[in-house]
């Protein structure tokens, strides 16, 4: 770390988490490809129709957490005490990594949600959806489908993130001076 300890907030802001999705393009390609496949899968529609909002939220949180853990482990983002001279620097760097990933993946999830919802409204015919669900589909049904699609796609993003180099991922997650 630099000689003057940086605040956690400054470190996270320096990382620009809102740009994570743009900077990890292979992760996004994996996410979008998975979203397209999931969006046209009637089994996903049926599952989303049967899940409560609480379970959809839980699935989304677990998907984002799984991708974050995968990124940390696959690309060696977690610092150990032996890697830095000061324990508080290591703790602050790891906290900045976690917050950056959380905020960056949340931004990516929200953008993906908006894109998937537009695609669901445009590409999934109402009669086809009604027929598969066994009842007239509502906007809430499309929101649930979109939520589940995004959660599945987020896990699929882990495949794409495996194509990113560890150096690119570290450079994206740790923009503050080390």
PDB file of C-alpha atoms in Angstrom:
ATOM      1  CA  UNK A   1       0.000   0.000   0.000  1.00  0.00           C
ATOM      2  CA  UNK A   2       1.062   3.614  -0.230  1.00  0.00           C
ATOM      3  CA  UNK A   3       2.816   5.238   2.721  1.00  0.00           C
ATOM      4  CA  UNK A   4      -0.257   7.272   3.725  1.00  0.00           C
ATOM      5  CA  UNK A   5      -3.161   4.929   4.409  1.00  0.00           C
ATOM      6  CA  UNK A   6      -6.027   5.518   2.030  1.00  0.00           C
ATOM      7  CA  UNK A   7      -9.585   5.466   3.286  1.00  0.00           C
ATOM      8  CA  UNK A   8     -11.709   2.528   2.245  1.00  0.00           C
ATOM      9  CA  UNK A   9     -14.156   4.835   0.474  1.00  0.00           C
ATOM     10  CA  UNK A  10     -11.378   6.412  -1.590  1.00  0.00           C
ATOM     11  CA  UNK A  11     -10.029   3.012  -2.528  1.00  0.00           C
ATOM     12  CA  UNK A  12     -13.446   1.818  -3.707  1.00  0.00           C
ATOM     13  CA  UNK A  13     -14.063   5.056  -5.626  1.00  0.00           C
ATOM     14  CA  UNK A  14     -10.617   4.756  -7.238  1.00  0.00           C
ATOM     15  CA  UNK A  15     -11.632   1.269  -8.411  1.00  0.00           C
ATOM     16  CA  UNK A  16     -14.647   2.728 -10.254  1.00  0.00           C
ATOM     17  CA  UNK A  17     -16.900  -0.287  -9.591  1.00  0.00           C
ATOM     18  CA  UNK A  18     -19.553   1.016 -11.994  1.00  0.00           C
ATOM     19  CA  UNK A  19     -17.056   0.320 -14.821  1.00  0.00           C
ATOM     20  CA  UNK A  20     -16.409  -3.300 -13.816  1.00  0.00           C
ATOM     21  CA  UNK A  21     -18.790  -4.702 -16.421  1.00  0.00           C
ATOM     22  CA  UNK A  22     -17.291  -2.658 -19.217  1.00  0.00           C
ATOM     23  CA  UNK A  23     -13.739  -3.534 -18.251  1.00  0.00           C
ATOM     24  CA  UNK A  24     -14.403  -7.274 -17.893  1.00  0.00           C
ATOM     25  CA  UNK A  25     -15.928  -7.741 -21.324  1.00  0.00           C
ATOM     26  CA  UNK A  26     -15.461 -11.517 -21.461  1.00  0.00           C
ATOM     27  CA  UNK A  27     -17.431 -11.860 -18.237  1.00  0.00           C
ATOM     28  CA  UNK A  28     -20.222  -9.782 -19.795  1.00  0.00           C
ATOM     29  CA  UNK A  29     -20.213 -11.846 -22.998  1.00  0.00           C
ATOM     30  CA  UNK A  30     -20.670 -15.003 -20.898  1.00  0.00           C
ATOM     31  CA  UNK A  31     -23.436 -13.324 -18.936  1.00  0.00           C
ATOM     32  CA  UNK A  32     -25.289 -12.085 -22.016  1.00  0.00           C
ATOM     33  CA  UNK A  33     -24.996 -15.426 -23.825  1.00  0.00           C
ATOM     34  CA  UNK A  34     -26.386 -17.227 -20.794  1.00  0.00           C
ATOM     35  CA  UNK A  35     -29.197 -14.664 -20.481  1.00  0.00           C
ATOM     36  CA  UNK A  36     -30.271 -15.189 -24.084  1.00  0.00           C
ATOM     37  CA  UNK A  37     -30.403 -18.953 -23.630  1.00  0.00           C
ATOM     38  CA  UNK A  38     -32.283 -18.686 -20.327  1.00  0.00           C
ATOM     39  CA  UNK A  39     -34.733 -16.094 -21.652  1.00  0.00           C
ATOM     40  CA  UNK A  40     -36.091 -18.381 -24.347  1.00  0.00           C
ATOM     41  CA  UNK A  41     -36.289 -21.426 -22.080  1.00  0.00           C
ATOM     42  CA  UNK A  42     -39.845 -22.212 -21.034  1.00  0.00           C
ATOM     43  CA  UNK A  43     -38.597 -24.181 -18.021  1.00  0.00           C
ATOM     44  CA  UNK A  44     -37.100 -20.953 -16.678  1.00  0.00           C
ATOM     45  CA  UNK A  45     -40.469 -19.236 -17.201  1.00  0.00           C
ATOM     46  CA  UNK A  46     -42.246 -21.957 -15.233  1.00  0.00           C
ATOM     47  CA  UNK A  47     -39.689 -21.875 -12.431  1.00  0.00           C
ATOM     48  CA  UNK A  48     -39.908 -18.088 -12.155  1.00  0.00           C
ATOM     49  CA  UNK A  49     -43.699 -18.309 -12.048  1.00  0.00           C
ATOM     50  CA  UNK A  50     -43.515 -20.696  -9.096  1.00  0.00           C
ATOM     51  CA  UNK A  51     -40.868 -18.877  -7.037  1.00  0.00           C
ATOM     52  CA  UNK A  52     -41.809 -16.267  -4.463  1.00  0.00           C
ATOM     53  CA  UNK A  53     -40.245 -12.815  -4.563  1.00  0.00           C
ATOM     54  CA  UNK A  54     -38.183 -13.723  -1.486  1.00  0.00           C
ATOM     55  CA  UNK A  55     -36.767 -16.823  -3.180  1.00  0.00           C
ATOM     56  CA  UNK A  56     -36.030 -14.878  -6.373  1.00  0.00           C
ATOM     57  CA  UNK A  57     -34.174 -12.315  -4.259  1.00  0.00           C
ATOM     58  CA  UNK A  58     -32.253 -15.075  -2.489  1.00  0.00           C
ATOM     59  CA  UNK A  59     -31.319 -16.702  -5.811  1.00  0.00           C
ATOM     60  CA  UNK A  60     -30.101 -13.330  -7.108  1.00  0.00           C
ATOM     61  CA  UNK A  61     -28.004 -12.628  -4.009  1.00  0.00           C
ATOM     62  CA  UNK A  62     -26.479 -16.117  -4.085  1.00  0.00           C
ATOM     63  CA  UNK A  63     -25.681 -15.765  -7.810  1.00  0.00           C
ATOM     64  CA  UNK A  64     -23.907 -12.428  -7.313  1.00  0.00           C
ATOM     65  CA  UNK A  65     -22.053 -13.748  -4.250  1.00  0.00           C
ATOM     66  CA  UNK A  66     -21.010 -16.889  -6.142  1.00  0.00           C
ATOM     67  CA  UNK A  67     -19.601 -14.829  -9.011  1.00  0.00           C
ATOM     68  CA  UNK A  68     -17.770 -12.535  -6.588  1.00  0.00           C
ATOM     69  CA  UNK A  69     -16.254 -15.498  -4.733  1.00  0.00           C
ATOM     70  CA  UNK A  70     -15.302 -17.094  -8.039  1.00  0.00           C
ATOM     71  CA  UNK A  71     -13.562 -13.891  -9.182  1.00  0.00           C
ATOM     72  CA  UNK A  72     -11.659 -13.586  -5.904  1.00  0.00           C
ATOM     73  CA  UNK A  73     -10.508 -17.218  -5.923  1.00  0.00           C
ATOM     74  CA  UNK A  74      -9.880 -17.674  -9.650  1.00  0.00           C
ATOM     75  CA  UNK A  75      -7.889 -14.465 -10.008  1.00  0.00           C
ATOM     76  CA  UNK A  76      -6.082 -14.324  -6.655  1.00  0.00           C
ATOM     77  CA  UNK A  77      -7.705 -11.110  -5.455  1.00  0.00           C
ATOM     78  CA  UNK A  78      -7.587 -11.916  -1.740  1.00  0.00           C
ATOM     79  CA  UNK A  79      -4.450 -10.567  -0.044  1.00  0.00           C
ATOM     80  CA  UNK A  80      -2.843 -12.456   2.791  1.00  0.00           C
ATOM     81  CA  UNK A  81      -1.091 -10.894   5.756  1.00  0.00           C
ATOM     82  CA  UNK A  82       2.305 -11.917   4.435  1.00  0.00           C
ATOM     83  CA  UNK A  83       1.684  -9.948   1.211  1.00  0.00           C
ATOM     84  CA  UNK A  84       1.810  -6.549   2.943  1.00  0.00           C
ATOM     85  CA  UNK A  85       3.736  -5.071   5.824  1.00  0.00           C
ATOM     86  CA  UNK A  86       0.728  -3.729   7.719  1.00  0.00           C
ATOM     87  CA  UNK A  87      -2.250  -5.856   8.742  1.00  0.00           C
ATOM     88  CA  UNK A  88      -4.623  -2.883   8.502  1.00  0.00           C
ATOM     89  CA  UNK A  89      -3.495  -2.295   4.900  1.00  0.00           C
ATOM     90  CA  UNK A  90      -4.343  -5.910   4.021  1.00  0.00           C
ATOM     91  CA  UNK A  91      -7.721  -5.679   5.755  1.00  0.00           C
ATOM     92  CA  UNK A  92      -8.503  -2.396   3.981  1.00  0.00           C
ATOM     93  CA  UNK A  93      -7.407  -3.788   0.592  1.00  0.00           C
ATOM     94  CA  UNK A  94      -9.592  -6.892   1.021  1.00  0.00           C
ATOM     95  CA  UNK A  95     -12.553  -4.793   2.145  1.00  0.00           C
ATOM     96  CA  UNK A  96     -12.061  -2.532  -0.897  1.00  0.00           C
ATOM     97  CA  UNK A  97     -11.994  -5.620  -3.134  1.00  0.00           C
ATOM     98  CA  UNK A  98     -15.228  -6.978  -1.650  1.00  0.00           C
ATOM     99  CA  UNK A  99     -17.022  -3.615  -1.849  1.00  0.00           C
ATOM    100  CA  UNK A 100     -15.787  -3.005  -5.384  1.00  0.00           C
ATOM    101  CA  UNK A 101     -17.010  -6.413  -6.490  1.00  0.00           C
ATOM    102  CA  UNK A 102     -20.354  -5.995  -4.721  1.00  0.00           C
ATOM    103  CA  UNK A 103     -21.020  -2.555  -6.211  1.00  0.00           C
ATOM    104  CA  UNK A 104     -19.649  -3.477  -9.647  1.00  0.00           C
ATOM    105  CA  UNK A 105     -21.631  -6.687  -9.894  1.00  0.00           C
ATOM    106  CA  UNK A 106     -24.755  -4.933  -8.609  1.00  0.00           C
ATOM    107  CA  UNK A 107     -24.388  -2.300 -11.360  1.00  0.00           C
ATOM    108  CA  UNK A 108     -23.857  -5.034 -13.942  1.00  0.00           C
ATOM    109  CA  UNK A 109     -26.886  -6.942 -12.620  1.00  0.00           C
ATOM    110  CA  UNK A 110     -29.107  -3.855 -12.888  1.00  0.00           C
ATOM    111  CA  UNK A 111     -27.991  -3.133 -16.462  1.00  0.00           C
ATOM    112  CA  UNK A 112     -28.498  -6.791 -17.364  1.00  0.00           C
ATOM    113  CA  UNK A 113     -31.941  -6.691 -15.745  1.00  0.00           C
ATOM    114  CA  UNK A 114     -32.977  -3.685 -17.837  1.00  0.00           C
ATOM    115  CA  UNK A 115     -31.711  -5.293 -21.056  1.00  0.00           C
ATOM    116  CA  UNK A 116     -33.286  -8.670 -20.272  1.00  0.00           C
ATOM    117  CA  UNK A 117     -36.618  -7.064 -19.404  1.00  0.00           C
ATOM    118  CA  UNK A 118     -36.670  -5.211 -22.708  1.00  0.00           C
ATOM    119  CA  UNK A 119     -35.801  -8.458 -24.492  1.00  0.00           C
ATOM    120  CA  UNK A 120     -38.496 -10.348 -22.560  1.00  0.00           C
ATOM    121  CA  UNK A 121     -41.093  -7.749 -23.509  1.00  0.00           C
ATOM    122  CA  UNK A 122     -40.065  -7.728 -27.170  1.00  0.00           C
ATOM    123  CA  UNK A 123     -39.054 -11.317 -27.883  1.00  0.00           C
ATOM    124  CA  UNK A 124     -41.356 -13.512 -25.812  1.00  0.00           C
ATOM    125  CA  UNK A 125     -44.837 -13.568 -27.366  1.00  0.00           C
ATOM    126  CA  UNK A 126     -47.629 -13.074 -24.849  1.00  0.00           C
ATOM    127  CA  UNK A 127     -49.660 -16.054 -26.088  1.00  0.00           C
ATOM    128  CA  UNK A 128     -46.650 -18.351 -25.887  1.00  0.00           C
ATOM    129  CA  UNK A 129     -45.941 -17.221 -22.350  1.00  0.00           C
ATOM    130  CA  UNK A 130     -49.627 -17.551 -21.359  1.00  0.00           C
ATOM    131  CA  UNK A 131     -49.728 -21.067 -22.785  1.00  0.00           C
ATOM    132  CA  UNK A 132     -46.574 -22.173 -20.959  1.00  0.00           C
ATOM    133  CA  UNK A 133     -47.592 -20.651 -17.635  1.00  0.00           C
ATOM    134  CA  UNK A 134     -51.165 -21.909 -17.839  1.00  0.00           C
ATOM    135  CA  UNK A 135     -52.578 -18.479 -17.021  1.00  0.00           C
ATOM    136  CA  UNK A 136     -52.529 -14.979 -18.507  1.00  0.00           C
ATOM    137  CA  UNK A 137     -49.031 -13.560 -18.015  1.00  0.00           C
ATOM    138  CA  UNK A 138     -48.781 -10.264 -16.164  1.00  0.00           C
ATOM    139  CA  UNK A 139     -46.011  -7.697 -16.059  1.00  0.00           C
ATOM    140  CA  UNK A 140     -45.080  -9.140 -12.657  1.00  0.00           C
ATOM    141  CA  UNK A 141     -44.590 -12.522 -14.345  1.00  0.00           C
ATOM    142  CA  UNK A 142     -42.199 -10.942 -16.837  1.00  0.00           C
ATOM    143  CA  UNK A 143     -40.328  -9.251 -13.979  1.00  0.00           C
ATOM    144  CA  UNK A 144     -39.983 -12.603 -12.196  1.00  0.00           C
ATOM    145  CA  UNK A 145     -38.749 -14.275 -15.372  1.00  0.00           C
ATOM    146  CA  UNK A 146     -36.259 -11.463 -15.930  1.00  0.00           C
ATOM    147  CA  UNK A 147     -35.029 -11.742 -12.337  1.00  0.00           C
ATOM    148  CA  UNK A 148     -34.426 -15.487 -12.648  1.00  0.00           C
ATOM    149  CA  UNK A 149     -32.819 -15.084 -16.078  1.00  0.00           C
ATOM    150  CA  UNK A 150     -30.403 -12.487 -14.661  1.00  0.00           C
ATOM    151  CA  UNK A 151     -29.528 -14.718 -11.722  1.00  0.00           C
ATOM    152  CA  UNK A 152     -28.825 -17.673 -14.003  1.00  0.00           C
ATOM    153  CA  UNK A 153     -26.860 -15.414 -16.352  1.00  0.00           C
ATOM    154  CA  UNK A 154     -24.782 -14.045 -13.480  1.00  0.00           C
ATOM    155  CA  UNK A 155     -23.618 -17.558 -12.663  1.00  0.00           C
ATOM    156  CA  UNK A 156     -22.958 -18.052 -16.392  1.00  0.00           C
ATOM    157  CA  UNK A 157     -20.757 -14.971 -16.245  1.00  0.00           C
ATOM    158  CA  UNK A 158     -18.284 -16.990 -14.205  1.00  0.00           C
ATOM    159  CA  UNK A 159     -17.547 -18.973 -17.377  1.00  0.00           C
ATOM    160  CA  UNK A 160     -16.740 -15.763 -19.221  1.00  0.00           C
ATOM    161  CA  UNK A 161     -14.666 -14.452 -16.329  1.00  0.00           C
ATOM    162  CA  UNK A 162     -12.464 -17.520 -16.643  1.00  0.00           C
ATOM    163  CA  UNK A 163     -11.383 -16.159 -20.023  1.00  0.00           C
ATOM    164  CA  UNK A 164     -10.197 -12.894 -18.437  1.00  0.00           C
ATOM    165  CA  UNK A 165      -6.543 -12.756 -17.479  1.00  0.00           C
ATOM    166  CA  UNK A 166      -5.862 -12.451 -13.766  1.00  0.00           C
ATOM    167  CA  UNK A 167      -3.818  -9.340 -14.518  1.00  0.00           C
ATOM    168  CA  UNK A 168      -6.811  -7.668 -16.219  1.00  0.00           C
ATOM    169  CA  UNK A 169      -9.124  -8.594 -13.357  1.00  0.00           C
ATOM    170  CA  UNK A 170      -6.687  -7.313 -10.720  1.00  0.00           C
ATOM    171  CA  UNK A 171      -6.166  -4.103 -12.676  1.00  0.00           C
ATOM    172  CA  UNK A 172      -9.961  -3.609 -12.827  1.00  0.00           C
ATOM    173  CA  UNK A 173     -10.578  -4.392  -9.150  1.00  0.00           C
ATOM    174  CA  UNK A 174      -7.525  -2.590  -7.727  1.00  0.00           C
ATOM    175  CA  UNK A 175      -7.051   0.776  -9.362  1.00  0.00           C
ATOM    176  CA  UNK A 176      -5.817   2.440  -6.168  1.00  0.00           C
ATOM    177  CA  UNK A 177      -2.070   2.697  -5.659  1.00  0.00           C
ATOM    178  CA  UNK A 178      -0.526  -0.395  -4.145  1.00  0.00           C
TER     179      UNK A 178
END
